[in-house]
mmCIF file of C-alpha atoms in Angstrom:
data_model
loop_
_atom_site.group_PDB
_atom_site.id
_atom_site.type_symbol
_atom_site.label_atom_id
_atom_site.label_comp_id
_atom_site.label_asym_id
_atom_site.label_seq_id
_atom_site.Cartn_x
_atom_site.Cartn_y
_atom_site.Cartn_z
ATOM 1 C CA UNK J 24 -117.158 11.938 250.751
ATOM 2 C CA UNK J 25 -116.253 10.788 247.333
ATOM 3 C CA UNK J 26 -116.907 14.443 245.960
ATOM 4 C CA UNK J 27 -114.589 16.174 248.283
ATOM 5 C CA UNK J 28 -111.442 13.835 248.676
ATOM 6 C CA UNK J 29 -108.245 15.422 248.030
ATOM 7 C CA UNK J 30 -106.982 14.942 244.399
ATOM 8 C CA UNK J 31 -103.362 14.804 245.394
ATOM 9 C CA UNK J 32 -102.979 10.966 245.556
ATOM 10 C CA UNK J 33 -104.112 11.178 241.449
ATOM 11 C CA UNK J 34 -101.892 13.970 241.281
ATOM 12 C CA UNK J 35 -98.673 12.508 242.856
ATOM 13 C CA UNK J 36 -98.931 9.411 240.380
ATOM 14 C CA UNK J 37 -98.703 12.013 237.792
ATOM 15 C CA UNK J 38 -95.598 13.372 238.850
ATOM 16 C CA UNK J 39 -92.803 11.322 237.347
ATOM 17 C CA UNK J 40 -94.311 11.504 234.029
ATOM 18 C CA UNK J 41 -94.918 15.080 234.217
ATOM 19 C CA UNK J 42 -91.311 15.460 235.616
ATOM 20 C CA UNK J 43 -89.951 13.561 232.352
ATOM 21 C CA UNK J 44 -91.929 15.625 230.054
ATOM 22 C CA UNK J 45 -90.887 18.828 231.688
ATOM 23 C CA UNK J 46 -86.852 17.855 231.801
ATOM 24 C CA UNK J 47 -86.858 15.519 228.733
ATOM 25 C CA UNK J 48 -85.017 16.866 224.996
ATOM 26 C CA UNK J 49 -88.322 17.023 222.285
ATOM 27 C CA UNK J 50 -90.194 13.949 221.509
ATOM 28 C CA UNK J 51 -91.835 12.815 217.984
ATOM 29 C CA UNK J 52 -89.539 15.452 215.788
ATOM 30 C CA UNK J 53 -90.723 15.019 212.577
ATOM 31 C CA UNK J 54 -90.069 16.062 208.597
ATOM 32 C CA UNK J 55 -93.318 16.896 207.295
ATOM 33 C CA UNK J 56 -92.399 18.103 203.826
ATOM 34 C CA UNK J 57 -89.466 20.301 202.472
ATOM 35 C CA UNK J 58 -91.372 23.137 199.493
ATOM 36 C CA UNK J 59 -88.953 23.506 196.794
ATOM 37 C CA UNK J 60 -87.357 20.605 196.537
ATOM 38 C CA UNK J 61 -87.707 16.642 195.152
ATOM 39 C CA UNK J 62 -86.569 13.462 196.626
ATOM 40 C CA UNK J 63 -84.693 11.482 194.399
ATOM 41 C CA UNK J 64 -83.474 8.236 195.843
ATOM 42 C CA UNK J 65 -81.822 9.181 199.118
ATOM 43 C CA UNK J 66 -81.285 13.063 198.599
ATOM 44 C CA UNK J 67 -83.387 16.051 197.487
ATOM 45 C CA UNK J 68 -83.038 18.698 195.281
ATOM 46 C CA UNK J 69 -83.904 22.265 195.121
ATOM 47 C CA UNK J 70 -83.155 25.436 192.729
ATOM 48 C CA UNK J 71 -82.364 27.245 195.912
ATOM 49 C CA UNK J 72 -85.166 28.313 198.390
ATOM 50 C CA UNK J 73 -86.346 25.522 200.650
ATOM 51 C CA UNK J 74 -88.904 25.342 202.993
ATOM 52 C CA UNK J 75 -88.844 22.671 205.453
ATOM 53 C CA UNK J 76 -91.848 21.891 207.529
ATOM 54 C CA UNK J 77 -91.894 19.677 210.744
ATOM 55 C CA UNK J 78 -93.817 18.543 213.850
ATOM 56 C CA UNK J 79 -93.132 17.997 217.097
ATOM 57 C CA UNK J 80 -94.488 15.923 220.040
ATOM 58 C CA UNK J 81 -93.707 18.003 223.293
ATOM 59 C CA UNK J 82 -96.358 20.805 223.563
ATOM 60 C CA UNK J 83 -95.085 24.164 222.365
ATOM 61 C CA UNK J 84 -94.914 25.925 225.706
ATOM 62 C CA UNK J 85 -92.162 23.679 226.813
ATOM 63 C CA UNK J 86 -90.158 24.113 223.939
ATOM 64 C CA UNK J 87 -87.368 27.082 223.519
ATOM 65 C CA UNK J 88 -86.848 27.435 219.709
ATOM 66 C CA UNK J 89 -86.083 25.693 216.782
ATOM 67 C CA UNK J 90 -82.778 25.725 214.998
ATOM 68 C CA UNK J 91 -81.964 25.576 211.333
ATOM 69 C CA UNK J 92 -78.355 24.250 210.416
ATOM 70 C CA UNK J 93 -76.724 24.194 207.273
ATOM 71 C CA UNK J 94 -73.813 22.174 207.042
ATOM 72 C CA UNK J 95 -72.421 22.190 210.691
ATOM 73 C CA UNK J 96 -73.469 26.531 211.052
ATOM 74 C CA UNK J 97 -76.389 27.330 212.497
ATOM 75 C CA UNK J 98 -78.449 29.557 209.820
ATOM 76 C CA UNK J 99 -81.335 30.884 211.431
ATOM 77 C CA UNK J 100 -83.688 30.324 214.470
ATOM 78 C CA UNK J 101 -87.527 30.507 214.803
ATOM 79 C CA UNK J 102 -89.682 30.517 218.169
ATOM 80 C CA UNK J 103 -91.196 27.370 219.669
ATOM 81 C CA UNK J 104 -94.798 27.185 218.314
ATOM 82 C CA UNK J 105 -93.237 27.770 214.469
ATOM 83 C CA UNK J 106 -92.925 24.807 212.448
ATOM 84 C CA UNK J 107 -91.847 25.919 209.204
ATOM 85 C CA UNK J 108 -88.961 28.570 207.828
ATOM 86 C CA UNK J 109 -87.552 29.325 205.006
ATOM 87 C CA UNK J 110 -83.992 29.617 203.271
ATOM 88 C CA UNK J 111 -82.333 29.686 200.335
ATOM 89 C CA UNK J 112 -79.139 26.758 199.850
ATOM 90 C CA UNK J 113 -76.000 28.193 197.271
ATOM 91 C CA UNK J 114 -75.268 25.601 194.596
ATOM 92 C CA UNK J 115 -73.760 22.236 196.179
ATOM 93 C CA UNK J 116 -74.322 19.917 198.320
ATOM 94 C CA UNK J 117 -75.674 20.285 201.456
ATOM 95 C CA UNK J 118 -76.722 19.138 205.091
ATOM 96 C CA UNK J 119 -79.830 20.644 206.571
ATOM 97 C CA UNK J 120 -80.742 20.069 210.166
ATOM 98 C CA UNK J 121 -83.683 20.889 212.049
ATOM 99 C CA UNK J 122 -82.785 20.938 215.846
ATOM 100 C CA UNK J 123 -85.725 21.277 218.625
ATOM 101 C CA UNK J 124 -84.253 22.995 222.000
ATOM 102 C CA UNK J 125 -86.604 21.867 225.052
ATOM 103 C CA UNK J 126 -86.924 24.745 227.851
ATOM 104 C CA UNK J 127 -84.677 22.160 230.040
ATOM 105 C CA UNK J 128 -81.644 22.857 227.314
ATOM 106 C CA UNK J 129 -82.105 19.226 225.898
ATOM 107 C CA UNK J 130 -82.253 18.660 222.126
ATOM 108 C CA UNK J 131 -83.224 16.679 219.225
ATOM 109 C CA UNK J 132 -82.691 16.839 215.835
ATOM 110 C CA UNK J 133 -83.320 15.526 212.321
ATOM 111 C CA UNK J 134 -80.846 15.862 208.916
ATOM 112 C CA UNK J 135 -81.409 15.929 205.203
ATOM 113 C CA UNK J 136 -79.507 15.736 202.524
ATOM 114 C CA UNK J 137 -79.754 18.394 199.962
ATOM 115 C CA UNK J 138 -78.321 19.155 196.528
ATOM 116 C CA UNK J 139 -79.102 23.194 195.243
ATOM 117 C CA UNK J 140 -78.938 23.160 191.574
ATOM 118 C CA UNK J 141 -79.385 26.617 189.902
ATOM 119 C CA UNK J 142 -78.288 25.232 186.189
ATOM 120 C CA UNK J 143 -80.805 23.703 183.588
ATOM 121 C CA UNK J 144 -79.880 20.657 181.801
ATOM 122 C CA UNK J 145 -77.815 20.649 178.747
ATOM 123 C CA UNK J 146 -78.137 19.869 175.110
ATOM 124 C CA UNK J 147 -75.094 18.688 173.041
ATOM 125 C CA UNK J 148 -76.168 20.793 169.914
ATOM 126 C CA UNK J 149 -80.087 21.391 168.641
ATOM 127 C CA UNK J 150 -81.375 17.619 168.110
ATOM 128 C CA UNK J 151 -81.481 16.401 164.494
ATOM 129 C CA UNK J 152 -83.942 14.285 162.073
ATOM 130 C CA UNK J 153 -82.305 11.429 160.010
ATOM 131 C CA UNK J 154 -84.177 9.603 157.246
ATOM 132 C CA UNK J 155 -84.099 5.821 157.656
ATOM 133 C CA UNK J 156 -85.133 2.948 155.744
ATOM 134 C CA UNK J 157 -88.792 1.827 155.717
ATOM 135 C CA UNK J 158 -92.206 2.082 153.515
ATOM 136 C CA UNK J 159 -92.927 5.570 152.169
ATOM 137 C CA UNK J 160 -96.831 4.912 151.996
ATOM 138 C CA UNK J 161 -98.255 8.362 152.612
ATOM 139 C CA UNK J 162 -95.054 9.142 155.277
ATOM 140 C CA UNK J 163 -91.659 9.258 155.450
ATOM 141 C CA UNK J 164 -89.824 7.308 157.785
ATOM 142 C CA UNK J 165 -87.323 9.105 160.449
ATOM 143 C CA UNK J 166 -85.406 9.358 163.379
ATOM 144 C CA UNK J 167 -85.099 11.616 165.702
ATOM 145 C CA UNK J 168 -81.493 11.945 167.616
ATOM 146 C CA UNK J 169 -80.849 13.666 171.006
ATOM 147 C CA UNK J 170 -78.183 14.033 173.984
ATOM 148 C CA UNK J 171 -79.017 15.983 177.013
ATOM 149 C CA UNK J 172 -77.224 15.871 179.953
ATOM 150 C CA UNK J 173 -77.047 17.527 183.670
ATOM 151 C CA UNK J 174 -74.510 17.200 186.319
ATOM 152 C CA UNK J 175 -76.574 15.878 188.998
ATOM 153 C CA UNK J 176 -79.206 13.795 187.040
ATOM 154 C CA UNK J 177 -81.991 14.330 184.764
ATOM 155 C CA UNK J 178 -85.732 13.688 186.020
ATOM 156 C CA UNK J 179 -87.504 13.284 182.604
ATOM 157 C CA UNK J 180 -86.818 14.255 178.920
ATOM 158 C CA UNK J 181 -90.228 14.638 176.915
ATOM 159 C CA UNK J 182 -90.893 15.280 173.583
ATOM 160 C CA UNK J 183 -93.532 18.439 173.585
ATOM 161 C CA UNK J 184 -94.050 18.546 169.590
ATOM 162 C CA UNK J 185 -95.628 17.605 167.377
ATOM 163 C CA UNK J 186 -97.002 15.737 170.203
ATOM 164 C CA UNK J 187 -96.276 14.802 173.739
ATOM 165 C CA UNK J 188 -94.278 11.940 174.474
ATOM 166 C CA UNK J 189 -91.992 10.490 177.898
ATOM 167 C CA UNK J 190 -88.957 9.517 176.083
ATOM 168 C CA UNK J 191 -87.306 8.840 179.451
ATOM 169 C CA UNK J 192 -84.039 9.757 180.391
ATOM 170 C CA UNK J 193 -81.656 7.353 178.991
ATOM 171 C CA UNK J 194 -83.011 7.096 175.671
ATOM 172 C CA UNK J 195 -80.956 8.686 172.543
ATOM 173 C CA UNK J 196 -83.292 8.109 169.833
ATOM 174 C CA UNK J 197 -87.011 7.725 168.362
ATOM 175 C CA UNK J 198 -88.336 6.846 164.871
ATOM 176 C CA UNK J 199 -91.187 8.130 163.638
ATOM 177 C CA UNK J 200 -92.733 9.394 160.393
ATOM 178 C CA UNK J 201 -93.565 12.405 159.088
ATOM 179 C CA UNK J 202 -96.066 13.948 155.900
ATOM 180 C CA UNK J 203 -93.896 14.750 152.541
ATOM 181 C CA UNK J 204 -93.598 18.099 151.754
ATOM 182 C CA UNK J 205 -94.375 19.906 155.376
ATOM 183 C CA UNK J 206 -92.419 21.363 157.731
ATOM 184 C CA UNK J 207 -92.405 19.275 161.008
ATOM 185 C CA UNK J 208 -91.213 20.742 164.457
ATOM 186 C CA UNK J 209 -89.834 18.454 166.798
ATOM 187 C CA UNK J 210 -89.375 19.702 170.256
ATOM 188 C CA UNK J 211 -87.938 18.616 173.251
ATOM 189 C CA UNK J 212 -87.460 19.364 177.098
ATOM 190 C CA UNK J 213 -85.025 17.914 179.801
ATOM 191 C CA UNK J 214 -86.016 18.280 183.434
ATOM 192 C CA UNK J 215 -83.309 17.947 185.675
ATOM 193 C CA UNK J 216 -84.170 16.766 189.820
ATOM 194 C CA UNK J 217 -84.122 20.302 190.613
ATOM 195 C CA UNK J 218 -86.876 21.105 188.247
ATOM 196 C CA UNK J 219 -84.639 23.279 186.035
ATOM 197 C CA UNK J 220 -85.534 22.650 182.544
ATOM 198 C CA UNK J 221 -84.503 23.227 178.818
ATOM 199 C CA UNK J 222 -85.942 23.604 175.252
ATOM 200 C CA UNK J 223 -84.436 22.382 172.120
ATOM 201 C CA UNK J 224 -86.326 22.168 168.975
ATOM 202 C CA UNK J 225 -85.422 21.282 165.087
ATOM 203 C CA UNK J 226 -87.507 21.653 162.041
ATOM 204 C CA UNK J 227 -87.246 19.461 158.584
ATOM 205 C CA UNK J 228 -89.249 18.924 155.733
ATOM 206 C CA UNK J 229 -89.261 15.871 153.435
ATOM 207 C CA UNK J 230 -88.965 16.413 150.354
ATOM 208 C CA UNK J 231 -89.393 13.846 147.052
ATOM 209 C CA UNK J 232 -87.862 13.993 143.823
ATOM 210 C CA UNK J 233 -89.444 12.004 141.478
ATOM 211 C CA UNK J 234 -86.794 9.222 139.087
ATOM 212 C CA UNK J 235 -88.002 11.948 135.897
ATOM 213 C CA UNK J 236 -85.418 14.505 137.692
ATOM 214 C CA UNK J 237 -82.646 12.092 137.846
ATOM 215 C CA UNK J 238 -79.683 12.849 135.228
ATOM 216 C CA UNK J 239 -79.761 9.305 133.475
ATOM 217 C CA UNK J 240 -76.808 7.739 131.322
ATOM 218 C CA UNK J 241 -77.455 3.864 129.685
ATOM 219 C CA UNK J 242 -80.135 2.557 129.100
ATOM 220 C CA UNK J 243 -83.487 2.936 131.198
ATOM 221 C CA UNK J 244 -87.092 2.466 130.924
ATOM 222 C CA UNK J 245 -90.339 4.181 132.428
ATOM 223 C CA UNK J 246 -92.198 1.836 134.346
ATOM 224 C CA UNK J 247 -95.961 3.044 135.245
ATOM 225 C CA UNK J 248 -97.554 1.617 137.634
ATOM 226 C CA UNK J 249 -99.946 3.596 140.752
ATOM 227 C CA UNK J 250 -98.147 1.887 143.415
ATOM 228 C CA UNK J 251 -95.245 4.063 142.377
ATOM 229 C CA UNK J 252 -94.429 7.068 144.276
ATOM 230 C CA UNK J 253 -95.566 9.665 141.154
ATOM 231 C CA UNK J 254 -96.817 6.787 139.007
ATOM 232 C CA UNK J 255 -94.393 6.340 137.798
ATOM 233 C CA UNK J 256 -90.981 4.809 137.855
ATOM 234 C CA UNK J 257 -87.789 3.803 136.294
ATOM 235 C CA UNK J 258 -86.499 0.473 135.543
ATOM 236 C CA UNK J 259 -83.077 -0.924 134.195
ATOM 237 C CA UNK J 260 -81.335 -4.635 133.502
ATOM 238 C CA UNK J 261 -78.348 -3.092 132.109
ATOM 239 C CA UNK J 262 -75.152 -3.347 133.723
ATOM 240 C CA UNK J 263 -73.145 0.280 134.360
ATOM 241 C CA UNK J 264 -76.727 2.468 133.906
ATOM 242 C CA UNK J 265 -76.972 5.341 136.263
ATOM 243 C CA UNK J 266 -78.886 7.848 137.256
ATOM 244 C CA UNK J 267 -78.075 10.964 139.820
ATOM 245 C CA UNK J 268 -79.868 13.241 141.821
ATOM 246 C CA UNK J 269 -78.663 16.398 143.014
ATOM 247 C CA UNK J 270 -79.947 18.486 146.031
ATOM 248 C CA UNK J 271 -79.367 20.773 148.960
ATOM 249 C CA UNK J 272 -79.974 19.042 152.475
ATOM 250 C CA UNK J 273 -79.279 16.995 155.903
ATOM 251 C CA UNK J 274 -80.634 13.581 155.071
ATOM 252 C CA UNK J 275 -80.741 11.652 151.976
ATOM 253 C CA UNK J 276 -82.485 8.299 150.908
ATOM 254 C CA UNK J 277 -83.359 6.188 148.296
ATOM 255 C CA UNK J 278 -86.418 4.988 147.155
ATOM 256 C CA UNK J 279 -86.781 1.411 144.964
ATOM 257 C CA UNK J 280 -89.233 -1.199 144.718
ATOM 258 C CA UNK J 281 -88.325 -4.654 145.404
ATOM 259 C CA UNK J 282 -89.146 -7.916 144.553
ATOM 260 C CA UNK J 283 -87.900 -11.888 144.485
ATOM 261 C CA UNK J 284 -85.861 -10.812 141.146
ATOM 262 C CA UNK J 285 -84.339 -7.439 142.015
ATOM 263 C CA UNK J 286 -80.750 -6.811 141.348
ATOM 264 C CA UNK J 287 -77.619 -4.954 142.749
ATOM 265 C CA UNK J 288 -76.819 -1.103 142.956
ATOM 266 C CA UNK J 289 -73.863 0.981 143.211
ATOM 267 C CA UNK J 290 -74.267 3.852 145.527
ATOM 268 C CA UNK J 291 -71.753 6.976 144.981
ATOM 269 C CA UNK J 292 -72.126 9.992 147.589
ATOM 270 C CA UNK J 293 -70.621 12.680 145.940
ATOM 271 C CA UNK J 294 -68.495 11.011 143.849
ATOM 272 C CA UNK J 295 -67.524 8.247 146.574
ATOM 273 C CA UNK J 296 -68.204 5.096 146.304
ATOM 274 C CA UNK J 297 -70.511 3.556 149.113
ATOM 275 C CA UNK J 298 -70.791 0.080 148.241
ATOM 276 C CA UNK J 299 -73.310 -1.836 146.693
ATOM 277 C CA UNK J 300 -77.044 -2.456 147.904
ATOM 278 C CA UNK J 301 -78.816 -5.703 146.753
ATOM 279 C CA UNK J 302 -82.874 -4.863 146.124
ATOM 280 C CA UNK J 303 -84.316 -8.552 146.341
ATOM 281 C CA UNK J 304 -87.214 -9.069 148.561
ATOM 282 C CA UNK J 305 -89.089 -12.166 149.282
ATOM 283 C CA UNK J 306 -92.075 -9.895 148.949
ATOM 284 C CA UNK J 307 -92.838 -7.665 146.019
ATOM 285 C CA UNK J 308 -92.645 -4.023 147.523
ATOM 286 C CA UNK J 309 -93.566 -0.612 146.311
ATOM 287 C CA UNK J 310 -92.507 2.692 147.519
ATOM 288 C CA UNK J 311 -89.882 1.756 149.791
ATOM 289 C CA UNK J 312 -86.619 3.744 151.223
ATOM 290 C CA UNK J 313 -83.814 1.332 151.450
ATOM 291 C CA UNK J 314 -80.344 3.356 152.112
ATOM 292 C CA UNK J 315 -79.801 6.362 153.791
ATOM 293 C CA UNK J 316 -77.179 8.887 154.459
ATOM 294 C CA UNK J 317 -77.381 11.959 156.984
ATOM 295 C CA UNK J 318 -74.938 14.965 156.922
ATOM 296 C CA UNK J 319 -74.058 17.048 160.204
ATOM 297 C CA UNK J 320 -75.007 20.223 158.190
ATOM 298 C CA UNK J 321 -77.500 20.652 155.207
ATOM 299 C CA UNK J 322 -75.241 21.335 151.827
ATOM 300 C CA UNK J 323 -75.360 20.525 148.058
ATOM 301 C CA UNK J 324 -74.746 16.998 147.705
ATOM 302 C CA UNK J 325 -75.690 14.414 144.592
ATOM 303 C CA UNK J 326 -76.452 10.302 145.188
ATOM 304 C CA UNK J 327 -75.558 8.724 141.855
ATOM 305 C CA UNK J 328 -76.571 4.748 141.707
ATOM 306 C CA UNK J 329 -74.926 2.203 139.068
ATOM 307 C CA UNK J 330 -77.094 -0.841 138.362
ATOM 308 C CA UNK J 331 -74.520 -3.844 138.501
ATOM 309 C CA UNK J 332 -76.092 -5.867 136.066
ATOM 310 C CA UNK J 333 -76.625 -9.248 138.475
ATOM 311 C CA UNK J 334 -76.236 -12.167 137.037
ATOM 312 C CA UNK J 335 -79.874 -14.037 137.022
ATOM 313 C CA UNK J 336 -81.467 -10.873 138.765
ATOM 314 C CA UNK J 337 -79.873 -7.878 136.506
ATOM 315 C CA UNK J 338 -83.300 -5.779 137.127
ATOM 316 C CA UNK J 339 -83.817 -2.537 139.586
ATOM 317 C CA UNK J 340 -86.490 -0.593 140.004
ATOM 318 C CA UNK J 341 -85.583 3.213 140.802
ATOM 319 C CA UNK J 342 -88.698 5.117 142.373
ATOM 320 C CA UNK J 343 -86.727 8.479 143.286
ATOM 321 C CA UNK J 344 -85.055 10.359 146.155
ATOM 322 C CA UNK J 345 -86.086 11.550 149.848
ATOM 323 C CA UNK J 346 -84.141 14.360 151.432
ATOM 324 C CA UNK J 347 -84.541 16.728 153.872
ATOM 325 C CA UNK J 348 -84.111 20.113 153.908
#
């Protein structure tokens, strides 16, 4: 008997669910992924073609189409067992909806915010290298200066040579060193959250001129000694000596050693006075680039220094000249 009852009394417990389903706007609409674009915080970002893929509860069959709306105008429409389309977003800012349409003319929908970005970031000029002070051991200390902007946000900047480094997005600077007497390619790229990117690259080489090129006036002495950049250096405890270098570049510094009894200089930058730099160290030190200067564009320039003759301390140690060209 149990084999041949009547399944209706099953079936008629069925019913109001069945009846809900069959009348009821989509269930479970879903964002899966959106192809071609990057969330960032609350929005995403896209160079212009987006994909957007999504899933849906209600079976297929009971659904009438899918929608895609872009900012309040319906774009484009698929059938009910898609779940993906495709369409391309002009520059701005945007609001995407996906809308489900159940056979019973119900609906459901979900929104995203969108920014299309077509533009690559920006650099504010080509980035530059800057001597700065530090030991000249076997390298030659620098810095490396950038700006890069983008209207809606950067993602990453990176430096890509002469090797690969995350230098984030908010940083404006990085030292470094680099070898004496080779060329040395820094690169960059900015990213922006769209994924449009930029190159900007700058090339410098250090170069060294030893004390013997200096043009000299007062009295001076040569001091020889390995520890010295060339061997060799010069040395004077006479007040008003000077000595000048003259050379064609972007970057300038000046190499000294230093020690508990140094004295004063007198730096003049093309015939301008810059002040005066006191040498003494706690520590005796060798090969070392104390000031630095850095012009916007590389030119004929000349660094004269004046020792000042300090009382107690009159001595100075002059090792040569850095610059880059």
């Amino acid at each position: 008997a149990g084999q041949t009852e009547c399944p209706r009394n099953g079936l008629y417990a069925q019913l109001p669910s069945i009846r809900a389903i069959a009348g009821a706007a989509p269930m479970g609409l879903g964002l899966l992924r959106m192809s071609g674009a990057t969330r960032h915080g609350t929005l995403l970002f896209t160079r212009g073609l987006i994909r957007p893929l999504w899933s849906v509860g209600t079976p297929s069959a009971l659904i009438n189409r899918f929608e895609v709306w872009v900012d309040g105008r319906l774009t484009l429409a698929t059938p009910g067992w898609h779940r993906t389309a495709a369409l391309r977003l002009a520059p701005g800012g945007h609001t995407v909806t996906v809308r489900a349409l159940h056979l019973s003319g119900r609906s459901t929908s979900l929104t995203s915010k969108i920014v299309s970005d077509s533009n690559a970031p920006v650099f504010a000029g080509r980035p530059e290298v800057v001597l700065r002070p530090g030991s000249l051991n076997g390298s030659v200390p620098i810095r490396l200066h950038w700006t890069a902007t983008d209207v809606n946000g950067l993602a990453t900047v990176g430096l890509v040579r002469p090797t690969t480094v995350n230098l984030g997005t908010t940083a404006r600077s990085r030292n470094g060193t680099i070898t004496p007497g080779v060329p040395t390619t820094f690169g960059l790229r900015a990213v922006d959250r769209a994924g449009n990117s930029v190159n900007a690259s700058v090339t410098r080489t250090p170069v060294v001129l030893s004390e013997a090129v200096a043009q000299r006036s007062g009295t001076w002495r040569t001091l020889r000694d390995q520890r010295y950049l060339s061997g060799a250096a010069l040395g004077s405890t006479f007040a008003g000596s000077s000595a000048t270098f003259t050379f064609t570049g972007s970057s300038a510094a000046l190499a000294v050693g230093r020690g508990a009894q140094s004295g004063r200089l007198r730096i003049f930058v093309d015939g301008r006075d810059q002040g005066v730099l006191d040498l003494r160290s706690a520590q005796t030190i060798y090969r070392q680039a104390v000031w630095s200067r850095y012009w916007p564009a590389s030119g004929q320039h000349t660094v004269r220094v004046q020792v000042e003759g300090t009382v107690g301390r009159p001595g100075v140690v002059l090792d040569g000249l850095i610059y880059l060209k």
